[in-house]
């Protein structure tokens, strides 16, 4: 291994003669114990907190030494303790810029930044004061400008009010004159309306006589038409009656013919039916000859025997049915009990839904991610498992406390992926796109299978210590989750014991550094330096996430009961099947008896039916013989009746022709009268419409004349009122008087219409309302404000000069500060991006100026990173990146500072603790490569452990701190002996 290794005790290190930042190595790897040991090293070696450190053999005041060496104790870019790694990502852009300026910028850069912020504050305050003073000045000027014209306004207002009075006088006479003109015009309108009404009255008078004559002619024509219509109806009725008589005669002729034909056909049918009846009677008589009285009695006796046997079978079936119903009732009870037990089994096994509800209440982000994943699982290449708390089942719910103690909450809430590409996609969707706080772990096929994780010691060898199982045997879960838990938490090698384990915990073999008793957890640590054991014992808290688990014992009891009930159910079903078979056999026998009974009854019924049929057929034959008739005689009678009906039909046709001619003449007369009546009615309607039109015109003319008369009367009253009112306004003088001439000369300067005068009145009154009377107090206030205006003007000029001076000073300092800063940030961004590129990631550092480039308080640094392909550059925060990602970004940031830093060293404590092995190795190589360059500051890296086979350089010094009561002084060490012992141990292990 390149580089030198120095092994010293803590006391030796605190009095070490060589100052680490005085011509020391580029990298000091300080490997020592966790906790207070390393904190004491940092304080004693670098800071001297709590007193004055002994360095270079002389005492130096801490403050002077820190200032002289540019050591910035609270700058996280120079000092980054383990407990403040998270604080680095919490720094806002402004804090990050200030710390970076102190660390890598020249001394004056941070001073210039501070001066610019202070000057900007002064300028903002000065502009605020200047704005307030200017506002006061403008206010005072406006008030005085109004007071200057106060006296002039008073005289002007008086003149304006006098003009308003004169305008009102002219308006009053204008209103009178206007009304007088209206009255004259209305008198002319009244005269014309009276003439118009008389003209329409004269035109309307003869229309009444004309309408009466037309109505009389209509009534006379209607009477004539009524007489003609009555005669036509009478003739039509006679014609209709004659037509009906002719139709009846024709129907009688047809009926005679049809009746004759029916009688002949009926006789033919009767003869056929008589022949068929004689055949049937002969057959029935032959059937009766084969039956005797003795055979009927034998059939009756046999039928009684069959009925008795059927009654016995019916009783047997009733008994079996009763027994069947009893067994069915028992079967229903057993089925109901089976349903209750299955419901109990379902409740015991319904763990997933209860845990999911717990997740919804306590971790909404994780719950939303679970529900979204279940809807979109087809978007991923391999199966993605729900959070472990939903996938893990504890065989015995009382054992859940051991599982929750072993597995951190972050893993219980973590999704498990079998494929790394799925893992990256899941993180991108939920963290970046949906902004959900979730954890994801990977457990794919590249890891050892679950079957390869076997306990180092069989549990049978530990039973004497109270151990009865390993944690892995207490749970069931999908294989990827099980092998992840075995790989990360070694649950296959963590035994669980009972209460006796607590009393004999000191006898547990040293290979177990983690085990459980019934209520306690034991963590055993062995010092690598002294070999002493230290045991930490604590009570196991109650479970929270896995408290809801399947009770296997209770589940087994329920399942046993279900097996017993199912056996009873099958037995009842078998019994019911036997009863059903018996009933079926009896039903078969009954069916045979029913068939035999039916056959006997049919034979007896057949005998009775033959006798009844024979008697009925004989009576039917006798009735048919009585209906016999002669066809020739019926034909002759039909011909004689039809000859008489034909003669009657001829006379009726002659009479019908006469009636039709008379009715046609009446129709012609009716048409003539109808046309005449239509013409008379149209003429009457036309005259009535003319009459109504003339009457309407007359009424309108009368109404118009009446309205004009009413309006004229009202106008004359209004004219009189306006005259009196106008005369009163001009002092009782009217235009007919000589004194009115003075008013007439004044009125000439005003408008000649009422609208013009009203507009002049409004304008004049508005001007007068804007003016007010001045007083002595207003004048005194005016003089005081005039002096104040002079003072405020001078104050503004002074402040404006101060503001210009501040702007010039800020521009000068900004020119000294901003260009070097931009150049420095460009170099730093390049180094930061190169370091991230070596890790296969992307990093960027940019200068943030805010909305106002003159507001130097807003200037800051933005750190953006991208760890996976397909993601966007994101700002480094606690929320978006994991702890390991933040540690990597922080380490690269500090490494990038090395080549351009202006501080003597950088000290980082255990920053590698949050990284995986790959990132830790690459970060260490970056640190070595960067630190050995010319001009790079020293780097102090404190850690309790390092990865094996790291690449070291000759510029690296590893300082191993041996702490503890049994530690040897470095003067007592023999490096040669130590190396030989190490070689022997290595050969034995091989």
C-alpha angles and dihedrals in degrees: 000000000000120000128043128285120212119188113194138152123254091254091051091049093051090056095038109148098215115079105227095220094044106089089320128148123291094244128029112193104197109194113188145126125305122256128016095003096071093038089057090049093053093047095046096042102041115010111025092215115185095028143351116310122230104236128159089000095290137087117249126182110253096228093051093047093047092049094045094051095042090241109168106198097187097039106110089201088066104025116035113168118194094251091055100051088100089050089061091063089043093060112109119230092264094053091045091053093049093050092046092049091053092048106043106011128084116269093256094053095074090040091053090049090051091047091050092051091049093046091049090053090050091048093049090049092046092050090050091052092045090052092051093048092047090051091052091048093052091047093053092047092052093050093050093047088059094048094052093069096041096108094042088052092055093058092041091052092054092051092048093051090052090052090051090056092050091048091052090052092053091045090055093054091042089055090049093049092046092051091047090055090050092052092053092049092048091053090056090048091052092054092050092047091053091053091047092052093050092051093055092045090056092050094049100051101078094046094079093060093048092051092049092054092049092050091051091053090050091054093049092050091048090054092052092047090050092055092049091048092051092052091047091051091051092051091045091052091051090048091049092050090051092051090051091051091051091049091049091051091050090048091052091054091051093045092053091053094045093046091053092049091048093052092050091048091046091054090051092051091046092056092050092047092049090053092049092047092053089053092051093047090053092050094049091048089053091050091053093051090068095054126083134188092246093058092055091053091050090053091051092051093049090049092055091054092052092050091053092052091049091053090054091051091048091056090051092051091050090053092049091048092054090050091047092053091051092053091045091054089051090049092052091052091050091047090051091051090049089053091051091050092048090051089051089049090050092050091050091049096042093096099126095062093047092050091046090055090049089051091051092053099043106029110027095172093054091045092052089049091051093051092046092048092052089057095046106037091120089068093070131074097228137022116286114205124221119247111302093248087066096043101043119082121191111218092215115030091215088065094060091095091065092052095048091048091054100044118059117234091244090063094043086058094041127108116230120224127191093197127054093214089055088049092054092046092049092050091047094050099044104030103033105028103029096028093227121157105231139145125226129191131190125227110161140156092279089072125078115281118254092245090065093064104092128163114263090222124035112242090235089068090057101047092098087065092053095260113141106166147001123250091246090063092055096066142048124207141143113296097250090056093045094051090045090054092046092048097045104031103019093228089166089066100042111095126205122214141181132247092292090063090066092059095047099036091124089064094059110116116261091241088075110073093164127041143138137235120194094282106007140064121216125206114188122195126185121203113237090210107044099017091229120146124229120190125200114201125188137163118261110246121226114271121255111176098033097035086103102071138139113275099224095189093051089043090053091051091051092047091050090051090049090053091051093047092047088053091052089047093053091048091053091047090052091050091049090050091053091050090048090052091052091048090049092052091050090047089054091052091045090051090055090050092048090051091050091046091049091050092052093047091048091053091051091044091050091057093051091044093054092053093048093047092050092053092047093049092051091052091048091051091052092051092051092052090056091055094059116132142171115256096200093053091052092051093053092049091051093053093052094051093049094052091060092047092052092056091051091050092055093056091048093054091053092052091047092057091054092049092049092055092052092049092050090055090053091052092055092052089049093054092050093051092045092056092047091050092050092053093049092049093050090051091049092049091049092052092048092052090050089049093050091047092051091046091051091050091049093049091048091051092049091047092048091051091048092050092049090050092051093047091048091054092050091046092052090052091047090047091055091049094049091049092054092045095049092045090052091052091054093050097264093307120128129196089260091063124086092230090064091075092085090057092046092056091051092047091057090074092057133073120286098223134063092241093052092049093048091051091050090050092052094046093047093047090048090053092048093048090055091060127074137185119270125226139189095259091058091055093051091050089051093057092048092051091049090060091046091053091057091050095048092049091056092047091053093052091053093049093047090055090050090050092051090049091052092049091051091049092049091048090051095048092041088056089054095044112033103051094049089045093052090048091048091048091049090054092044093048089052092051091045092050092047092052092050091046089059087060091050091251137103128245133175136184117195135177113247115209102174126218095304114050089197091060099088091179088073097054112114147139126264119205114201125182140180119195101173137045114254093033128109125237106275132192114257106253138144091249102052102039132050123243092260092050091050090049091052092048091048093048092050090048091055093043091051089056094060101084095046100033125125097197124092097237148354122225123200125178120210097325088152092065093088096047132091119239095263095052092042091055094047092047091052092051090049090050093051093045094048098042096054092059119106113268095020118136123240117272124214113197115185117194139150091223144010134209116259122257097022117168109249129190131211087252091064121093119190113206113194112196114208108202129181142075094283097048116129125228116252089244089066095053123109107198093190092056091047092053093048092050090049091052092050092050091050092053092049092053090052 
